[in-house]
Amino acid sequence: MRSTQKTIHNAALGISFTALVAGLAFAAPAYAQSEATQQAAPEIDEIIVTGSRLARVGFDQPTPTTVLGTDEIRQGQRSNLQQVLNDSPQFRPTTTPQVSVGNTSSGNAPVDLRGLGANRTLTLVNGRRFVGQNNLNYVPLGLIKNVDIVTGGASAAYGSDAVAGVVNLILKDSIEGITIGGQTGISSRGDGRRYGADLTMGTSFADGRGQLLFSGEYVKDASIRDRNSRRNLGSAGIVRLNPTDPTDPRQVLLRDVNFGNQASEGLIKSGIFAGQIFNNDGTLRTYRAGTSLAADPSVAFPAQVVGGADAVGLYDALAVTTPLERISTFARASYDMDGIRLWADATYGRSRADYNFIPDIGASANLVMQANNPFLSPEIRGALADAGETSFTYGRFFDGPLMLRYDGTRQQIEGAIGLDADLGSNWLLRAHYSHGEIEWRQRVSNARIVSRFNNAINAVESGGQIVCGINADLDPSNDDAACRPLNLFGYNGPSAEALAYTHGTQRNNTTSKMDAASVEILGDLFSLWAGPVSVAFGAEARWEEQVSKSGALDLAGAYGPLNLYGTPVSGGFNVKEAFGEVALPLLDVDGTVKIDLNGAARYSDYSRSGGIWAWKAGATVGLFDTLLLRGTRSRDIRAPTIAELFTVRSIGVGPLVDQDTEGRAAANPGYNPTPQQVTTFAGGNPDLMPEISKTTTIGATFTPQFMPRFNLSVDYYDITISGAITTLNASSLTLACRLGNTAACDRITRDGTGTVIEVQSNSQNIARFETSGFDIEASYLADLSEVSSGLGSLRIRALATHVRKFVFDTGISRIDTAGDLGSSTANSIPKWRGVLSFTYETEYLGLDARIRYVGSGKFNHQLDGILVNNDISARTYLDLGAQFKVSDRFTLSASVNNVFDRAPPISPTGPVYHDAVGTYFTMGARAKF
């Protein structure tokens, strides 16, 4: 097999060649394609019903589906599709530039329906899977016609991962002409600059039977560094309201909660210079401390303080948003001949994020420094010697030159070929094959190598030179000629030579590959009294593999405390599937009653876990062309990921507290509830089974005849996921077993006395999710030209989601987080969230306004009665936009997001649902040829 690098290079050349051919084919200017909802090919009509394999005109899909068109995608001039979807109330912004700070997910843009995790939302392009299937950074916005969001389980139609639902990107399949766009943005504080450019072009040939198209975009987002430039984003924390009163359990969420036991310049915490920090010239000054939050007021340097000019906070050192530079391209060629359409797609994308990551706080608060350290001034050393002090305790916050830095590059390449064939008598054949690869190169530089760091901070003077103590003692066995002494006194104390020795670069290269093949046949089997019985059936196969390689020091666990890449992944699986679907019309009385039944089933045979079924049963009842009632019940699955299966297992031996002790000592006197030599296995688990979800949806859509341009839909959903994959430590597994979780019990091995001797604390099928709620959608289109010519049209659309419950059961705890909005609350999700948009268009002018709403809630409802400011008020954000059509070929646009600069609630780690950037301005221009 050719190397991935060569494959990417060849594919990039292929895409460039396709674009060149398309450009040369333009003999005369042409206008861009019409953005109608459906487009017909010259000989084969393509009907895409997301959530179903059927392609029948007039088929009422029983599974709720929300469609975002070009208006919604354009509003706010978001830089990628992930940001567009995260504004929709059904999605949880799990991984975005503002919530990815402090982790290594930058460059990846997944979406998370229902807050159940991005790995439980399936993303498709034109109904097919793609490699890195939940990363939307590689789909050019200029090519998207609309986005279909299925908000119910759809594994029967599409297989694994469609538990919370499906996001299907419907791409334009016919373009004539060239469209070039540019965009720039900046926040009201002058930071967060964004630059973007895009190109979309297409042409037909062979009398319209062939079509070539290409789309590409480039975006560069700068980071927003200063968290304190935004209200409520600086370091914060939950602390005791009266820390010195042990009888008062109340807590309070405060701004400006910092470390009181360390400083960026270095804080001396013991001896005659206690309470002094270093200037860059090596002299000392008094540490400006904050208000202590310690239970014992006599503690000189408490772990937490409020305020303090020299006190430091972890999140003050992190950015508001991370920077990202990316390019994404897509090319397609298609040709129709005698009832057959042949097509080929190619995509290439690359993204890079390079930024200060997080301070290394593993050993910064309680360093022990020697009083004779030659980096100390002679005056300080002399004073310490006179006082008889040989060492002192030291707190140094590892930011600035000691801060970890992340550099990640992702490259994605994919090619697909397929055909759509008209078999006659209203039967179609569709088939495709795709191959895709992702290369993810990650580097975390300035990572502390623990053993070398300990060597270097013990600096001594020898022969008139400052050297490492290990090279000046009488033991030659511990010498290290490469050791360079490290000066931690003062912000800029460390030298480049010393850092090159004490710090290294954590490395990881991951390659993921996916091959997928699919064939399906669909059509009308026969007709009944109420209409044709439509069926679809077919087979699919998929092969996935992932290889992750880390550096030698990473594998040895040399870095501390964030040894990020010490457990690499290597493995793969394949799955072979067969599926079928049927739509059965029961009754169709024109204009009165229409009843359809819909059923689907899929059998998946996984190479690791074996066979499993997914199915769906649904029905729709249409009344008087005004009211449509719909409902579904489905069994959906999520197969374990390669990382969950094959992350390299680690083995540890150590003590354990057994929390399942009842009756054991009485039954066997030899039982030991606190064994000291328990073998614990962590990492991947090749024996994992697919998660199983049961989903119920019931809803209705209402389109009154007296107001035909108005539509209202209300849908109820209820999702329960059993056997959800999670990880518990060894002691927690014994507790889960005591509470009746048999899957946890199966992971524990006991000897004849009942004493635990071995625990499998790797990934396991022991958790459970339960969530339910309502989705509400309303829209109205007013054709104002009916009132007066030239007035244009006004479109109003509202989307809202109400979450009744969101329960996560780990096997040892069961917590309902619906209404929790605190960033430190896992699975936090508001009870109410919505967006209301207004779009006004004339021939030359477009205006839009969007109101985003996040309902009130609790920081953490488990802290009710304890956290005195646990309530979080609702937030409403206003976005405005305008488009001015200068001519038929040239359009200007501008937008302002968060017009009133609404601040997020106080949060220790940053908001999830609330705007953190503040007011943001964007301007753009677009030209068509």
PDB file of C-alpha atoms in Angstrom, residues 41-248:
ATOM      1  CA  ALA A  41     -30.533  15.659 -12.976  1.00  0.00           C
ATOM      2  CA  PRO A  42     -30.928  15.370 -16.743  1.00  0.00           C
ATOM      3  CA  GLU A  43     -32.154  11.785 -16.579  1.00  0.00           C
ATOM      4  CA  ILE A  44     -32.235  10.643 -12.967  1.00  0.00           C
ATOM      5  CA  ASP A  45     -34.266  12.453 -10.327  1.00  0.00           C
ATOM      6  CA  GLU A  46     -32.545  12.350  -6.954  1.00  0.00           C
ATOM      7  CA  ILE A  47     -34.879  12.343  -3.965  1.00  0.00           C
ATOM      8  CA  ILE A  48     -33.150  12.338  -0.580  1.00  0.00           C
ATOM      9  CA  VAL A  49     -35.296  11.638   2.473  1.00  0.00           C
ATOM     10  CA  THR A  50     -32.935  11.814   5.438  1.00  0.00           C
ATOM     11  CA  GLY A  51     -33.702   9.179   8.056  1.00  0.00           C
ATOM     12  CA  SER A  52     -35.117   6.825   5.452  1.00  0.00           C
ATOM     13  CA  ARG A  53     -33.751   4.751   2.577  1.00  0.00           C
ATOM     14  CA  LEU A  54     -36.915   5.288   0.581  1.00  0.00           C
ATOM     15  CA  ALA A  55     -37.105   7.786  -2.262  1.00  0.00           C
ATOM     16  CA  ARG A  56     -40.781   8.304  -2.916  1.00  0.00           C
ATOM     17  CA  VAL A  57     -42.459  11.560  -3.782  1.00  0.00           C
ATOM     18  CA  GLY A  58     -45.072  12.381  -1.158  1.00  0.00           C
ATOM     19  CA  PHE A  59     -43.626  10.048   1.468  1.00  0.00           C
ATOM     20  CA  ASP A  60     -44.233  11.508   4.939  1.00  0.00           C
ATOM     21  CA  GLN A  61     -41.227  10.663   7.081  1.00  0.00           C
ATOM     22  CA  PRO A  62     -42.373   9.611  10.585  1.00  0.00           C
ATOM     23  CA  THR A  63     -39.054  10.551  12.200  1.00  0.00           C
ATOM     24  CA  PRO A  64     -38.822  14.272  13.075  1.00  0.00           C
ATOM     25  CA  THR A  65     -36.496  16.175  10.761  1.00  0.00           C
ATOM     26  CA  THR A  66     -35.371  19.800  10.872  1.00  0.00           C
ATOM     27  CA  VAL A  67     -33.999  21.365   7.697  1.00  0.00           C
ATOM     28  CA  LEU A  68     -31.564  24.281   7.770  1.00  0.00           C
ATOM     29  CA  GLY A  69     -31.393  26.044   4.435  1.00  0.00           C
ATOM     30  CA  THR A  70     -29.034  28.626   3.027  1.00  0.00           C
ATOM     31  CA  ASP A  71     -30.664  31.418   5.061  1.00  0.00           C
ATOM     32  CA  GLU A  72     -29.866  29.782   8.394  1.00  0.00           C
ATOM     33  CA  ILE A  73     -26.389  28.760   7.257  1.00  0.00           C
ATOM     34  CA  ARG A  74     -25.615  32.299   6.121  1.00  0.00           C
ATOM     35  CA  GLN A  75     -26.882  34.135   9.199  1.00  0.00           C
ATOM     36  CA  GLY A  76     -24.176  35.363  11.533  1.00  0.00           C
ATOM     37  CA  GLN A  77     -21.473  34.558   8.954  1.00  0.00           C
ATOM     38  CA  ARG A  78     -20.181  31.681  11.048  1.00  0.00           C
ATOM     39  CA  SER A  79     -16.788  30.316  10.040  1.00  0.00           C
ATOM     40  CA  ASN A  80     -17.870  26.672   9.784  1.00  0.00           C
ATOM     41  CA  LEU A  81     -20.925  24.459   9.867  1.00  0.00           C
ATOM     42  CA  GLN A  82     -20.305  23.340  13.445  1.00  0.00           C
ATOM     43  CA  GLN A  83     -20.886  26.885  14.693  1.00  0.00           C
ATOM     44  CA  VAL A  84     -24.085  27.075  12.630  1.00  0.00           C
ATOM     45  CA  LEU A  85     -25.475  23.871  14.124  1.00  0.00           C
ATOM     46  CA  ASN A  86     -24.409  24.678  17.684  1.00  0.00           C
ATOM     47  CA  ASP A  87     -26.794  27.629  17.601  1.00  0.00           C
ATOM     48  CA  SER A  88     -29.661  25.176  17.068  1.00  0.00           C
ATOM     49  CA  PRO A  89     -31.261  24.235  20.384  1.00  0.00           C
ATOM     50  CA  GLN A  90     -31.016  20.460  19.853  1.00  0.00           C
ATOM     51  CA  PHE A  91     -27.205  20.564  19.949  1.00  0.00           C
ATOM     52  CA  ARG A  92     -24.734  20.769  22.834  1.00  0.00           C
ATOM     53  CA  PRO A  93     -21.567  22.750  21.922  1.00  0.00           C
ATOM     54  CA  THR A  94     -19.270  19.968  23.133  1.00  0.00           C
ATOM     55  CA  THR A  95     -16.099  20.901  21.246  1.00  0.00           C
ATOM     56  CA  THR A  96     -15.743  24.474  20.009  1.00  0.00           C
ATOM     57  CA  PRO A  97     -12.897  27.004  19.988  1.00  0.00           C
ATOM     58  CA  GLN A  98     -14.152  28.387  23.314  1.00  0.00           C
ATOM     59  CA  VAL A  99     -14.700  25.067  25.117  1.00  0.00           C
ATOM     60  CA  SER A 100     -11.610  23.359  23.641  1.00  0.00           C
ATOM     61  CA  VAL A 101      -9.239  25.573  25.618  1.00  0.00           C
ATOM     62  CA  GLY A 102      -7.020  23.387  27.766  1.00  0.00           C
ATOM     63  CA  ASN A 103      -7.485  20.244  25.675  1.00  0.00           C
ATOM     64  CA  THR A 104      -6.102  18.891  22.430  1.00  0.00           C
ATOM     65  CA  SER A 105      -9.252  18.734  20.307  1.00  0.00           C
ATOM     66  CA  SER A 106      -8.600  21.897  18.294  1.00  0.00           C
ATOM     67  CA  GLY A 107      -9.036  21.356  14.572  1.00  0.00           C
ATOM     68  CA  ASN A 108     -11.845  18.886  15.142  1.00  0.00           C
ATOM     69  CA  ALA A 109     -15.412  20.177  14.713  1.00  0.00           C
ATOM     70  CA  PRO A 110     -17.968  17.557  15.767  1.00  0.00           C
ATOM     71  CA  VAL A 111     -21.594  18.110  16.690  1.00  0.00           C
ATOM     72  CA  ASP A 112     -23.476  16.625  19.617  1.00  0.00           C
ATOM     73  CA  LEU A 113     -27.234  16.102  19.347  1.00  0.00           C
ATOM     74  CA  ARG A 114     -29.112  15.978  22.650  1.00  0.00           C
ATOM     75  CA  GLY A 115     -25.881  16.291  24.650  1.00  0.00           C
ATOM     76  CA  LEU A 116     -25.414  12.519  24.491  1.00  0.00           C
ATOM     77  CA  GLY A 117     -21.893  12.836  23.105  1.00  0.00           C
ATOM     78  CA  ALA A 118     -20.574  13.553  19.640  1.00  0.00           C
ATOM     79  CA  ASN A 119     -19.907   9.834  19.126  1.00  0.00           C
ATOM     80  CA  ARG A 120     -23.673   9.222  19.301  1.00  0.00           C
ATOM     81  CA  THR A 121     -24.489  11.603  16.444  1.00  0.00           C
ATOM     82  CA  LEU A 122     -23.964  10.315  12.916  1.00  0.00           C
ATOM     83  CA  THR A 123     -22.903  12.826  10.270  1.00  0.00           C
ATOM     84  CA  LEU A 124     -23.375  12.036   6.580  1.00  0.00           C
ATOM     85  CA  VAL A 125     -22.646  13.705   3.261  1.00  0.00           C
ATOM     86  CA  ASN A 126     -25.398  13.073   0.733  1.00  0.00           C
ATOM     87  CA  GLY A 127     -26.491  10.114   2.808  1.00  0.00           C
ATOM     88  CA  ARG A 128     -23.110   8.371   3.032  1.00  0.00           C
ATOM     89  CA  ARG A 129     -20.498   8.085   5.744  1.00  0.00           C
ATOM     90  CA  PHE A 130     -17.124   9.761   5.417  1.00  0.00           C
ATOM     91  CA  VAL A 131     -13.837   9.298   7.226  1.00  0.00           C
ATOM     92  CA  GLY A 132     -13.679  11.376  10.383  1.00  0.00           C
ATOM     93  CA  GLN A 133     -17.435  11.357   9.998  1.00  0.00           C
ATOM     94  CA  ASN A 134     -18.216  13.836  12.743  1.00  0.00           C
ATOM     95  CA  ASN A 135     -15.704  16.531  11.779  1.00  0.00           C
ATOM     96  CA  LEU A 136     -17.404  19.366   9.911  1.00  0.00           C
ATOM     97  CA  ASN A 137     -14.265  21.444   9.321  1.00  0.00           C
ATOM     98  CA  TYR A 138     -13.672  19.762   5.982  1.00  0.00           C
ATOM     99  CA  VAL A 139     -16.964  20.590   4.267  1.00  0.00           C
ATOM    100  CA  PRO A 140     -16.904  23.921   2.376  1.00  0.00           C
ATOM    101  CA  LEU A 141     -19.940  25.993   3.321  1.00  0.00           C
ATOM    102  CA  GLY A 142     -20.330  27.258  -0.234  1.00  0.00           C
ATOM    103  CA  LEU A 143     -21.241  23.784  -1.406  1.00  0.00           C
ATOM    104  CA  ILE A 144     -23.973  23.015   1.120  1.00  0.00           C
ATOM    105  CA  LYS A 145     -27.534  23.263  -0.184  1.00  0.00           C
ATOM    106  CA  ASN A 146     -29.207  22.378   3.094  1.00  0.00           C
ATOM    107  CA  VAL A 147     -28.632  20.406   6.284  1.00  0.00           C
ATOM    108  CA  ASP A 148     -31.158  17.769   7.361  1.00  0.00           C
ATOM    109  CA  ILE A 149     -31.192  17.073  11.091  1.00  0.00           C
ATOM    110  CA  VAL A 150     -32.970  13.873  12.096  1.00  0.00           C
ATOM    111  CA  THR A 151     -33.767  14.183  15.794  1.00  0.00           C
ATOM    112  CA  GLY A 152     -34.633  10.546  16.401  1.00  0.00           C
ATOM    113  CA  GLY A 153     -32.770   7.249  16.254  1.00  0.00           C
ATOM    114  CA  ALA A 154     -31.876   6.138  12.732  1.00  0.00           C
ATOM    115  CA  SER A 155     -29.599   3.099  13.076  1.00  0.00           C
ATOM    116  CA  ALA A 156     -32.013   0.962  11.038  1.00  0.00           C
ATOM    117  CA  ALA A 157     -31.366   3.262   8.089  1.00  0.00           C
ATOM    118  CA  TYR A 158     -27.696   4.100   8.596  1.00  0.00           C
ATOM    119  CA  GLY A 159     -26.156   1.780  11.179  1.00  0.00           C
ATOM    120  CA  SER A 160     -24.016   2.557  14.198  1.00  0.00           C
ATOM    121  CA  ASP A 161     -23.796   5.981  15.888  1.00  0.00           C
ATOM    122  CA  ALA A 162     -27.245   7.242  14.797  1.00  0.00           C
ATOM    123  CA  VAL A 163     -28.456   7.051  18.406  1.00  0.00           C
ATOM    124  CA  ALA A 164     -29.270  10.693  19.104  1.00  0.00           C
ATOM    125  CA  GLY A 165     -29.918  11.335  15.436  1.00  0.00           C
ATOM    126  CA  VAL A 166     -28.345  12.163  12.103  1.00  0.00           C
ATOM    127  CA  VAL A 167     -26.898  15.276  10.489  1.00  0.00           C
ATOM    128  CA  ASN A 168     -27.019  14.890   6.707  1.00  0.00           C
ATOM    129  CA  LEU A 169     -25.229  17.486   4.577  1.00  0.00           C
ATOM    130  CA  ILE A 170     -27.002  17.796   1.252  1.00  0.00           C
ATOM    131  CA  LEU A 171     -24.577  19.243  -1.284  1.00  0.00           C
ATOM    132  CA  LYS A 172     -25.314  21.160  -4.425  1.00  0.00           C
ATOM    133  CA  ASP A 173     -25.047  18.816  -7.381  1.00  0.00           C
ATOM    134  CA  SER A 174     -25.209  21.346 -10.189  1.00  0.00           C
ATOM    135  CA  ILE A 175     -23.394  24.679 -10.426  1.00  0.00           C
ATOM    136  CA  GLU A 176     -22.855  26.977 -13.368  1.00  0.00           C
ATOM    137  CA  GLY A 177     -20.256  29.722 -13.092  1.00  0.00           C
ATOM    138  CA  ILE A 178     -17.786  30.920 -10.512  1.00  0.00           C
ATOM    139  CA  THR A 179     -18.454  32.415  -7.090  1.00  0.00           C
ATOM    140  CA  ILE A 180     -15.645  34.030  -5.105  1.00  0.00           C
ATOM    141  CA  GLY A 181     -16.082  35.253  -1.541  1.00  0.00           C
ATOM    142  CA  GLY A 182     -14.044  36.883   1.165  1.00  0.00           C
ATOM    143  CA  GLN A 183     -14.718  37.582   4.818  1.00  0.00           C
ATOM    144  CA  THR A 184     -13.068  39.271   7.762  1.00  0.00           C
ATOM    145  CA  GLY A 185     -14.131  39.655  11.372  1.00  0.00           C
ATOM    146  CA  ILE A 186     -13.039  41.232  14.642  1.00  0.00           C
ATOM    147  CA  SER A 187     -14.431  41.518  18.152  1.00  0.00           C
ATOM    148  CA  SER A 188     -15.469  44.800  19.735  1.00  0.00           C
ATOM    149  CA  ARG A 189     -12.279  44.588  21.822  1.00  0.00           C
ATOM    150  CA  GLY A 190     -10.046  44.412  18.768  1.00  0.00           C
ATOM    151  CA  ASP A 191      -9.076  40.744  19.108  1.00  0.00           C
ATOM    152  CA  GLY A 192     -10.247  37.446  17.665  1.00  0.00           C
ATOM    153  CA  ARG A 193      -9.502  38.435  14.081  1.00  0.00           C
ATOM    154  CA  ARG A 194     -10.777  36.145  11.366  1.00  0.00           C
ATOM    155  CA  TYR A 195      -9.903  36.006   7.685  1.00  0.00           C
ATOM    156  CA  GLY A 196     -11.576  33.778   5.159  1.00  0.00           C
ATOM    157  CA  ALA A 197     -11.842  33.214   1.441  1.00  0.00           C
ATOM    158  CA  ASP A 198     -13.837  30.739  -0.618  1.00  0.00           C
ATOM    159  CA  LEU A 199     -14.239  29.665  -4.207  1.00  0.00           C
ATOM    160  CA  THR A 200     -17.062  27.646  -5.762  1.00  0.00           C
ATOM    161  CA  MET A 201     -17.175  26.838  -9.445  1.00  0.00           C
ATOM    162  CA  GLY A 202     -18.936  24.459 -11.770  1.00  0.00           C
ATOM    163  CA  THR A 203     -19.877  23.773 -15.360  1.00  0.00           C
ATOM    164  CA  SER A 204     -21.806  21.271 -17.409  1.00  0.00           C
ATOM    165  CA  PHE A 205     -20.604  19.561 -20.571  1.00  0.00           C
ATOM    166  CA  ALA A 206     -21.759  17.041 -23.151  1.00  0.00           C
ATOM    167  CA  ASP A 207     -25.059  18.842 -23.686  1.00  0.00           C
ATOM    168  CA  GLY A 208     -25.744  18.929 -19.960  1.00  0.00           C
ATOM    169  CA  ARG A 209     -25.152  15.233 -19.308  1.00  0.00           C
ATOM    170  CA  GLY A 210     -21.902  15.878 -17.453  1.00  0.00           C
ATOM    171  CA  GLN A 211     -21.165  18.147 -14.522  1.00  0.00           C
ATOM    172  CA  LEU A 212     -17.934  19.300 -12.916  1.00  0.00           C
ATOM    173  CA  LEU A 213     -17.846  21.289  -9.702  1.00  0.00           C
ATOM    174  CA  PHE A 214     -15.284  22.404  -7.172  1.00  0.00           C
ATOM    175  CA  SER A 215     -15.481  24.228  -3.878  1.00  0.00           C
ATOM    176  CA  GLY A 216     -12.768  25.296  -1.494  1.00  0.00           C
ATOM    177  CA  GLU A 217     -12.417  27.588   1.474  1.00  0.00           C
ATOM    178  CA  TYR A 218      -9.646  28.966   3.648  1.00  0.00           C
ATOM    179  CA  VAL A 219     -10.227  30.281   7.172  1.00  0.00           C
ATOM    180  CA  LYS A 220      -7.787  31.669   9.708  1.00  0.00           C
ATOM    181  CA  ASP A 221      -9.082  32.366  13.215  1.00  0.00           C
ATOM    182  CA  ALA A 222      -6.792  34.142  15.655  1.00  0.00           C
ATOM    183  CA  SER A 223      -7.100  33.314  19.329  1.00  0.00           C
ATOM    184  CA  ILE A 224      -8.496  35.589  22.023  1.00  0.00           C
ATOM    185  CA  ARG A 225      -5.823  35.453  24.693  1.00  0.00           C
ATOM    186  CA  ASP A 226      -6.861  37.665  27.596  1.00  0.00           C
ATOM    187  CA  ARG A 227      -9.667  36.063  29.590  1.00  0.00           C
ATOM    188  CA  ASN A 228      -9.888  39.073  31.867  1.00  0.00           C
ATOM    189  CA  SER A 229     -10.866  41.216  28.884  1.00  0.00           C
ATOM    190  CA  ARG A 230     -14.284  39.538  29.153  1.00  0.00           C
ATOM    191  CA  ARG A 231     -16.619  39.748  32.093  1.00  0.00           C
ATOM    192  CA  ASN A 232     -16.925  36.571  34.154  1.00  0.00           C
ATOM    193  CA  LEU A 233     -14.227  34.683  32.244  1.00  0.00           C
ATOM    194  CA  GLY A 234     -11.251  35.129  34.568  1.00  0.00           C
ATOM    195  CA  SER A 235     -10.325  32.544  37.167  1.00  0.00           C
ATOM    196  CA  ALA A 236     -13.268  31.671  39.379  1.00  0.00           C
ATOM    197  CA  GLY A 237     -14.105  28.979  41.863  1.00  0.00           C
ATOM    198  CA  ILE A 238     -16.578  27.534  44.330  1.00  0.00           C
ATOM    199  CA  VAL A 239     -15.327  28.238  47.848  1.00  0.00           C
ATOM    200  CA  ARG A 240     -16.614  28.118  51.412  1.00  0.00           C
ATOM    201  CA  LEU A 241     -18.759  31.138  52.270  1.00  0.00           C
ATOM    202  CA  ASN A 242     -17.306  31.194  55.797  1.00  0.00           C
ATOM    203  CA  PRO A 243     -14.114  29.149  55.485  1.00  0.00           C
ATOM    204  CA  THR A 244     -13.174  29.500  59.166  1.00  0.00           C
ATOM    205  CA  ASP A 245     -16.548  28.237  60.419  1.00  0.00           C
ATOM    206  CA  PRO A 246     -16.658  24.414  60.194  1.00  0.00           C
ATOM    207  CA  THR A 247     -20.362  24.402  61.067  1.00  0.00           C
ATOM    208  CA  ASP A 248     -21.333  26.447  57.982  1.00  0.00           C
TER     209      ASP A 248
END
